[in-house]
mmCIF file of N, CA and C in Angstrom:
data_model
loop_
_atom_site.group_PDB
_atom_site.id
_atom_site.type_symbol
_atom_site.label_atom_id
_atom_site.label_comp_id
_atom_site.label_asym_id
_atom_site.label_seq_id
_atom_site.Cartn_x
_atom_site.Cartn_y
_atom_site.Cartn_z
ATOM 1 N N UNK A 14 9.934 3.266 -0.240
ATOM 2 C CA UNK A 14 9.464 2.421 -1.395
ATOM 3 C C UNK A 14 8.436 1.615 -1.088
ATOM 4 N N UNK A 15 8.214 1.102 0.089
ATOM 5 C CA UNK A 15 7.161 0.283 0.429
ATOM 6 C C UNK A 15 5.800 0.938 0.522
ATOM 7 N N UNK A 16 5.853 2.305 1.041
ATOM 8 C CA UNK A 16 4.748 3.245 1.126
ATOM 9 C C UNK A 16 4.194 3.431 -0.410
ATOM 10 N N UNK A 17 5.167 3.836 -1.169
ATOM 11 C CA UNK A 17 4.791 4.148 -2.736
ATOM 12 C C UNK A 17 4.230 2.831 -3.186
ATOM 13 N N UNK A 18 4.696 1.675 -3.132
ATOM 14 C CA UNK A 18 4.227 0.669 -3.563
ATOM 15 C C UNK A 18 2.986 0.176 -3.192
ATOM 16 N N UNK A 19 2.742 0.294 -1.861
ATOM 17 C CA UNK A 19 1.282 0.041 -1.205
ATOM 18 C C UNK A 19 0.328 1.116 -1.852
ATOM 19 N N UNK A 20 0.549 2.301 -1.857
ATOM 20 C CA UNK A 20 -0.210 3.298 -2.444
ATOM 21 C C UNK A 20 -0.594 2.884 -3.853
ATOM 22 N N UNK A 21 0.213 2.495 -4.738
ATOM 23 C CA UNK A 21 -0.214 2.246 -6.008
ATOM 24 C C UNK A 21 -0.900 0.794 -6.098
ATOM 25 N N UNK A 22 -0.603 -0.168 -5.183
ATOM 26 C CA UNK A 22 -1.409 -1.281 -5.277
ATOM 27 C C UNK A 22 -2.870 -1.074 -4.611
ATOM 28 N N UNK A 23 -3.081 -0.082 -3.800
ATOM 29 C CA UNK A 23 -4.351 0.254 -3.230
ATOM 30 C C UNK A 23 -5.228 0.853 -4.149
ATOM 31 N N UNK A 24 -4.550 1.330 -5.276
ATOM 32 C CA UNK A 24 -5.451 2.009 -6.340
ATOM 33 C C UNK A 24 -5.472 1.036 -7.555
ATOM 34 N N UNK A 25 -4.958 -0.228 -7.358
ATOM 35 C CA UNK A 25 -5.200 -1.290 -8.432
ATOM 36 C C UNK A 25 -4.425 -0.789 -9.561
ATOM 37 N N UNK A 26 -3.137 -0.327 -9.564
ATOM 38 C CA UNK A 26 -2.245 -0.069 -10.666
ATOM 39 C C UNK A 26 -1.169 -1.120 -11.014
ATOM 40 N N UNK A 27 -0.776 -1.188 -12.041
ATOM 41 C CA UNK A 27 0.436 -2.102 -12.337
ATOM 42 C C UNK A 27 1.694 -1.462 -11.907
ATOM 43 N N UNK A 28 2.308 -2.295 -10.989
ATOM 44 C CA UNK A 28 3.589 -1.673 -10.330
ATOM 45 C C UNK A 28 4.786 -2.906 -10.452
ATOM 46 N N UNK A 29 5.956 -2.219 -11.063
ATOM 47 C CA UNK A 29 7.133 -3.186 -11.186
ATOM 48 C C UNK A 29 8.050 -2.441 -10.359
ATOM 49 N N UNK A 30 8.758 -3.351 -9.447
ATOM 50 C CA UNK A 30 9.783 -2.710 -8.491
ATOM 51 C C UNK A 30 9.495 -2.851 -7.040
ATOM 52 N N UNK A 31 10.306 -2.309 -6.377
ATOM 53 C CA UNK A 31 11.466 -1.495 -6.564
ATOM 54 C C UNK A 31 12.665 -2.345 -7.058
ATOM 55 N N UNK A 32 13.273 -1.795 -8.091
ATOM 56 C CA UNK A 32 14.494 -2.384 -8.786
ATOM 57 C C UNK A 32 15.705 -1.724 -8.079
ATOM 58 N N UNK A 33 16.659 -2.500 -7.674
ATOM 59 C CA UNK A 33 17.793 -1.721 -7.025
ATOM 60 C C UNK A 33 18.804 -1.391 -8.297
ATOM 61 N N UNK A 34 19.365 -0.170 -8.318
ATOM 62 C CA UNK A 34 20.286 0.238 -9.341
ATOM 63 C C UNK A 34 21.605 0.049 -8.627
ATOM 64 N N UNK A 35 22.655 0.057 -9.347
ATOM 65 C CA UNK A 35 24.171 -0.117 -8.697
ATOM 66 C C UNK A 35 24.178 1.144 -7.709
ATOM 67 N N UNK A 36 24.831 0.778 -6.701
ATOM 68 C CA UNK A 36 25.382 1.805 -5.785
ATOM 69 C C UNK A 36 26.445 2.703 -6.277
ATOM 70 N N UNK A 37 26.283 3.919 -6.143
ATOM 71 C CA UNK A 37 27.225 4.804 -6.589
ATOM 72 C C UNK A 37 28.242 5.318 -5.406
ATOM 73 N N UNK A 38 29.461 5.164 -5.519
ATOM 74 C CA UNK A 38 30.335 5.486 -4.330
ATOM 75 C C UNK A 38 31.283 6.581 -4.691
ATOM 76 N N UNK A 39 31.275 7.814 -4.120
ATOM 77 C CA UNK A 39 32.023 8.884 -4.263
ATOM 78 C C UNK A 39 33.051 8.947 -3.259
ATOM 79 N N UNK A 40 34.335 9.134 -3.566
ATOM 80 C CA UNK A 40 35.298 8.966 -2.870
ATOM 81 C C UNK A 40 36.247 10.280 -2.826
ATOM 82 N N UNK A 41 36.783 10.828 -1.738
ATOM 83 C CA UNK A 41 37.662 11.971 -1.502
ATOM 84 C C UNK A 41 38.873 11.442 -0.642
ATOM 85 N N UNK A 42 39.993 11.558 -1.034
ATOM 86 C CA UNK A 42 41.114 11.319 -0.351
ATOM 87 C C UNK A 42 41.928 12.740 -0.133
ATOM 88 N N UNK A 43 42.298 12.992 0.947
ATOM 89 C CA UNK A 43 42.943 14.382 1.315
ATOM 90 C C UNK A 43 43.944 14.119 2.372
ATOM 91 N N UNK A 44 45.081 15.006 2.286
ATOM 92 C CA UNK A 44 46.139 15.053 3.428
ATOM 93 C C UNK A 44 45.450 15.519 4.623
ATOM 94 N N UNK A 45 45.917 14.976 5.753
ATOM 95 C CA UNK A 45 45.415 15.323 7.146
ATOM 96 C C UNK A 45 46.132 16.671 7.527
ATOM 97 N N UNK A 46 47.295 17.041 7.073
ATOM 98 C CA UNK A 46 47.901 18.341 7.436
ATOM 99 C C UNK A 46 47.544 19.401 6.741
ATOM 100 N N UNK A 47 47.256 20.562 7.076
ATOM 101 C CA UNK A 47 46.849 21.693 6.269
ATOM 102 C C UNK A 47 48.191 22.464 5.595
ATOM 103 N N UNK A 48 49.186 22.171 6.052
ATOM 104 C CA UNK A 48 50.308 22.918 5.632
ATOM 105 C C UNK A 48 51.193 22.069 4.635
ATOM 106 N N UNK A 49 51.104 20.773 4.572
ATOM 107 C CA UNK A 49 51.934 19.836 3.696
ATOM 108 C C UNK A 49 53.239 19.382 4.360
ATOM 109 N N UNK A 50 53.511 19.926 5.523
ATOM 110 C CA UNK A 50 54.965 19.405 6.285
ATOM 111 C C UNK A 50 54.214 18.182 7.212
ATOM 112 N N UNK A 51 55.350 17.411 7.607
ATOM 113 C CA UNK A 51 55.051 16.361 8.545
ATOM 114 C C UNK A 51 54.921 14.956 7.835
ATOM 115 N N UNK A 52 54.400 13.981 8.567
ATOM 116 C CA UNK A 52 54.316 12.544 8.009
ATOM 117 C C UNK A 52 53.170 12.678 7.072
ATOM 118 N N UNK A 53 53.318 11.814 6.101
ATOM 119 C CA UNK A 53 52.310 11.870 4.971
ATOM 120 C C UNK A 53 51.094 10.908 5.434
ATOM 121 N N UNK A 54 50.098 11.608 6.273
ATOM 122 C CA UNK A 54 48.861 10.861 6.531
ATOM 123 C C UNK A 54 47.802 11.331 5.916
ATOM 124 N N UNK A 55 46.823 10.431 5.612
ATOM 125 C CA UNK A 55 45.667 10.783 4.754
ATOM 126 C C UNK A 55 44.351 10.566 5.433
ATOM 127 N N UNK A 56 43.269 11.329 4.880
ATOM 128 C CA UNK A 56 42.004 10.999 5.471
ATOM 129 C C UNK A 56 41.290 10.455 4.152
ATOM 130 N N UNK A 57 40.290 9.579 4.206
ATOM 131 C CA UNK A 57 39.623 9.113 3.296
ATOM 132 C C UNK A 57 38.186 9.156 3.617
ATOM 133 N N UNK A 58 37.369 9.890 2.805
ATOM 134 C CA UNK A 58 35.817 10.091 2.919
ATOM 135 C C UNK A 58 35.153 9.321 1.789
ATOM 136 N N UNK A 59 33.993 8.911 2.150
ATOM 137 C CA UNK A 59 33.088 8.336 1.050
ATOM 138 C C UNK A 59 31.695 8.578 1.025
ATOM 139 N N UNK A 60 30.974 8.913 0.121
ATOM 140 C CA UNK A 60 29.463 8.873 0.277
ATOM 141 C C UNK A 60 28.982 7.795 -0.936
ATOM 142 N N UNK A 61 27.946 7.118 -0.133
ATOM 143 C CA UNK A 61 27.412 6.191 -1.023
ATOM 144 C C UNK A 61 25.951 6.466 -1.429
ATOM 145 N N UNK A 62 25.394 6.328 -2.693
ATOM 146 C CA UNK A 62 24.275 6.797 -3.162
ATOM 147 C C UNK A 62 23.512 5.523 -3.598
ATOM 148 N N UNK A 63 22.495 5.354 -3.043
ATOM 149 C CA UNK A 63 21.510 4.110 -3.322
ATOM 150 C C UNK A 63 20.335 4.414 -4.112
ATOM 151 N N UNK A 64 19.945 3.826 -5.168
ATOM 152 C CA UNK A 64 18.811 4.156 -6.007
ATOM 153 C C UNK A 64 17.929 2.939 -6.091
ATOM 154 N N UNK A 65 16.618 3.316 -6.304
ATOM 155 C CA UNK A 65 15.718 2.319 -6.542
ATOM 156 C C UNK A 65 14.776 2.875 -7.478
ATOM 157 N N UNK A 66 14.192 1.964 -8.392
ATOM 158 C CA UNK A 66 13.277 2.611 -9.381
ATOM 159 C C UNK A 66 12.116 1.585 -9.209
ATOM 160 N N UNK A 67 10.834 2.537 -9.270
ATOM 161 C CA UNK A 67 9.498 1.849 -9.119
ATOM 162 C C UNK A 67 8.746 2.285 -10.510
ATOM 163 N N UNK A 68 8.436 1.243 -11.415
ATOM 164 C CA UNK A 68 7.639 1.601 -12.705
ATOM 165 C C UNK A 68 6.056 1.600 -12.476
ATOM 166 N N UNK A 69 5.275 2.603 -12.656
ATOM 167 C CA UNK A 69 3.863 2.653 -12.535
ATOM 168 C C UNK A 69 3.313 2.993 -13.760
ATOM 169 N N UNK A 70 2.191 2.186 -14.096
ATOM 170 C CA UNK A 70 1.560 2.673 -15.473
ATOM 171 C C UNK A 70 0.098 3.194 -15.028
ATOM 172 N N UNK A 71 0.054 4.518 -15.013
ATOM 173 C CA UNK A 71 -1.195 5.096 -14.663
ATOM 174 C C UNK A 71 -1.121 6.637 -15.255
ATOM 175 N N UNK A 72 -2.389 7.248 -15.183
ATOM 176 C CA UNK A 72 -2.214 8.694 -15.535
ATOM 177 C C UNK A 72 -1.512 9.583 -14.605
ATOM 178 N N UNK A 73 -1.108 10.742 -15.028
ATOM 179 C CA UNK A 73 -0.252 11.536 -14.063
ATOM 180 C C UNK A 73 -0.905 12.054 -12.846
ATOM 181 N N UNK A 74 -2.354 12.249 -12.846
ATOM 182 C CA UNK A 74 -2.893 12.712 -11.755
ATOM 183 C C UNK A 74 -2.833 11.681 -10.553
ATOM 184 N N UNK A 75 -3.041 10.367 -10.975
ATOM 185 C CA UNK A 75 -2.847 9.304 -9.909
ATOM 186 C C UNK A 75 -1.509 9.269 -9.304
ATOM 187 N N UNK A 76 -0.449 9.375 -10.088
ATOM 188 C CA UNK A 76 0.873 9.525 -9.786
ATOM 189 C C UNK A 76 1.239 10.531 -8.748
ATOM 190 N N UNK A 77 0.527 11.747 -8.925
ATOM 191 C CA UNK A 77 0.725 12.913 -8.046
ATOM 192 C C UNK A 77 0.259 12.567 -6.659
ATOM 193 N N UNK A 78 -0.928 11.995 -6.718
ATOM 194 C CA UNK A 78 -1.570 11.518 -5.398
ATOM 195 C C UNK A 78 -0.822 10.738 -4.707
ATOM 196 N N UNK A 79 -0.329 9.502 -5.381
ATOM 197 C CA UNK A 79 0.567 8.540 -4.641
ATOM 198 C C UNK A 79 1.864 9.247 -4.155
ATOM 199 N N UNK A 80 2.473 10.053 -4.806
ATOM 200 C CA UNK A 80 3.707 10.683 -4.424
ATOM 201 C C UNK A 80 3.536 11.819 -3.392
ATOM 202 N N UNK A 81 2.442 12.229 -3.014
ATOM 203 C CA UNK A 81 2.249 13.183 -2.126
ATOM 204 C C UNK A 81 2.224 12.608 -0.532
ATOM 205 N N UNK A 82 2.749 11.405 -0.511
ATOM 206 C CA UNK A 82 2.836 10.858 0.847
ATOM 207 C C UNK A 82 4.294 11.516 1.543
ATOM 208 N N UNK A 83 4.528 11.309 2.695
ATOM 209 C CA UNK A 83 5.672 11.813 3.390
ATOM 210 C C UNK A 83 6.872 10.892 3.014
ATOM 211 N N UNK A 84 8.028 11.556 2.729
ATOM 212 C CA UNK A 84 9.226 10.757 2.474
ATOM 213 C C UNK A 84 10.454 11.021 3.458
ATOM 214 N N UNK A 85 11.268 10.091 3.662
ATOM 215 C CA UNK A 85 12.354 10.335 4.787
ATOM 216 C C UNK A 85 13.229 11.531 4.361
ATOM 217 N N UNK A 86 13.779 12.031 5.437
ATOM 218 C CA UNK A 86 14.801 13.112 4.954
ATOM 219 C C UNK A 86 15.866 12.489 4.178
ATOM 220 N N UNK A 87 16.495 13.262 3.354
ATOM 221 C CA UNK A 87 17.477 12.745 2.523
ATOM 222 C C UNK A 87 16.986 11.851 1.197
ATOM 223 N N UNK A 88 15.764 11.731 1.037
ATOM 224 C CA UNK A 88 15.250 11.013 -0.072
ATOM 225 C C UNK A 88 14.700 12.026 -0.953
ATOM 226 N N UNK A 89 14.599 11.622 -2.437
ATOM 227 C CA UNK A 89 14.226 12.561 -3.389
ATOM 228 C C UNK A 89 13.520 11.767 -4.381
ATOM 229 N N UNK A 90 12.351 12.380 -4.935
ATOM 230 C CA UNK A 90 11.517 11.610 -5.960
ATOM 231 C C UNK A 90 11.670 12.383 -7.281
ATOM 232 N N UNK A 91 11.853 11.527 -8.366
ATOM 233 C CA UNK A 91 11.947 12.286 -9.714
ATOM 234 C C UNK A 91 11.099 11.509 -10.548
ATOM 235 N N UNK A 92 10.058 12.392 -11.140
ATOM 236 C CA UNK A 92 9.005 11.792 -12.031
ATOM 237 C C UNK A 92 8.922 12.192 -13.429
ATOM 238 N N UNK A 93 9.708 11.577 -14.383
ATOM 239 C CA UNK A 93 9.596 11.950 -15.779
ATOM 240 C C UNK A 93 8.270 11.742 -16.414
ATOM 241 N N UNK A 94 7.840 12.972 -17.171
ATOM 242 C CA UNK A 94 6.510 12.987 -17.712
ATOM 243 C C UNK A 94 6.156 11.792 -18.558
ATOM 244 N N UNK A 95 6.852 11.390 -19.654
ATOM 245 C CA UNK A 95 6.316 10.232 -20.469
ATOM 246 C C UNK A 95 6.249 8.992 -19.867
ATOM 247 N N UNK A 96 7.028 8.644 -18.917
ATOM 248 C CA UNK A 96 7.092 7.253 -18.594
ATOM 249 C C UNK A 96 6.670 7.199 -17.142
ATOM 250 N N UNK A 97 6.398 8.032 -16.333
ATOM 251 C CA UNK A 97 5.932 8.051 -15.029
ATOM 252 C C UNK A 97 6.759 7.062 -14.230
ATOM 253 N N UNK A 98 8.064 7.241 -14.109
ATOM 254 C CA UNK A 98 9.015 6.395 -13.453
ATOM 255 C C UNK A 98 9.345 7.329 -12.161
ATOM 256 N N UNK A 99 9.305 6.596 -10.970
ATOM 257 C CA UNK A 99 9.600 7.141 -9.772
ATOM 258 C C UNK A 99 10.801 6.712 -9.301
ATOM 259 N N UNK A 100 11.917 7.589 -8.860
ATOM 260 C CA UNK A 100 13.225 7.144 -8.474
ATOM 261 C C UNK A 100 13.633 7.630 -7.179
ATOM 262 N N UNK A 101 13.279 7.089 -5.952
ATOM 263 C CA UNK A 101 13.727 7.570 -4.798
ATOM 264 C C UNK A 101 15.082 7.178 -4.382
ATOM 265 N N UNK A 102 15.957 8.088 -3.944
ATOM 266 C CA UNK A 102 17.186 7.973 -3.703
ATOM 267 C C UNK A 102 17.591 8.435 -2.405
ATOM 268 N N UNK A 103 18.481 7.914 -1.719
ATOM 269 C CA UNK A 103 18.802 8.215 -0.555
ATOM 270 C C UNK A 103 20.361 8.102 -0.387
ATOM 271 N N UNK A 104 21.069 9.398 -0.059
ATOM 272 C CA UNK A 104 22.210 9.358 0.200
ATOM 273 C C UNK A 104 22.719 9.013 1.669
ATOM 274 N N UNK A 105 23.763 8.029 1.921
ATOM 275 C CA UNK A 105 24.223 7.704 3.110
ATOM 276 C C UNK A 105 25.539 8.224 3.283
#
């Protein structure tokens, strides 16, 4: 997020964000035993997805230049055409 914002500010663009979106928590609870016999013990797994939104007001060519920076593994950029909104998200 900081690299994207710094790149946009270096090109004198209007930047809003990063805005934190609510953390999405995915949970799976499953029995430990494969056969279903024995004591009823359970495993609990969860994955948290953190999202940030950065709003840029600029032509699409400049947005492509800014987003060509290297991004951490597990992160993803999504840039819708009409609004040029970048949404990096990292799964933990």
